[in-house]
């Protein structure tokens, strides 16, 4: 599976995190790590996600950018993650 780091800038709304997680799940991605922080002005938030999937991360980033109150979505990095089964096969 490939892991992707995704950065999301959005307006702070109580339901924003739920919407993001729903889109991640519906697009077939697994959340590996998540960090959310409020910006200085307290009106915006920054969500940092590490997600994993065999699918293209573009499928996810396009859908996230369509969410109401999302200002930007940026895919920052991709890394390959071997499953335990693949590690044993390569050993």
PDB file of C-alpha atoms in Angstrom, residues 23 57-67 73:
ATOM      1  CA  UNK A  23     -14.798  11.224   2.521  1.00  0.00           C
ATOM      2  CA  UNK A  57      -4.452   9.860  -3.810  1.00  0.00           C
ATOM      3  CA  UNK A  58      -5.828  12.202  -6.488  1.00  0.00           C
ATOM      4  CA  UNK A  59      -9.226  10.525  -6.043  1.00  0.00           C
ATOM      5  CA  UNK A  60      -9.181  11.614  -2.422  1.00  0.00           C
ATOM      6  CA  UNK A  61      -7.732  15.107  -2.823  1.00  0.00           C
ATOM      7  CA  UNK A  62     -10.293  16.098  -5.476  1.00  0.00           C
ATOM      8  CA  UNK A  63     -13.200  15.018  -3.273  1.00  0.00           C
ATOM      9  CA  UNK A  64     -11.782  16.703  -0.169  1.00  0.00           C
ATOM     10  CA  UNK A  65     -11.371  19.976  -2.046  1.00  0.00           C
ATOM     11  CA  UNK A  66     -15.090  19.888  -2.928  1.00  0.00           C
ATOM     12  CA  UNK A  67     -16.133  19.923   0.726  1.00  0.00           C
ATOM     13  CA  UNK A  73      -5.864  20.403  -0.044  1.00  0.00           C
TER      14      UNK A  73
END
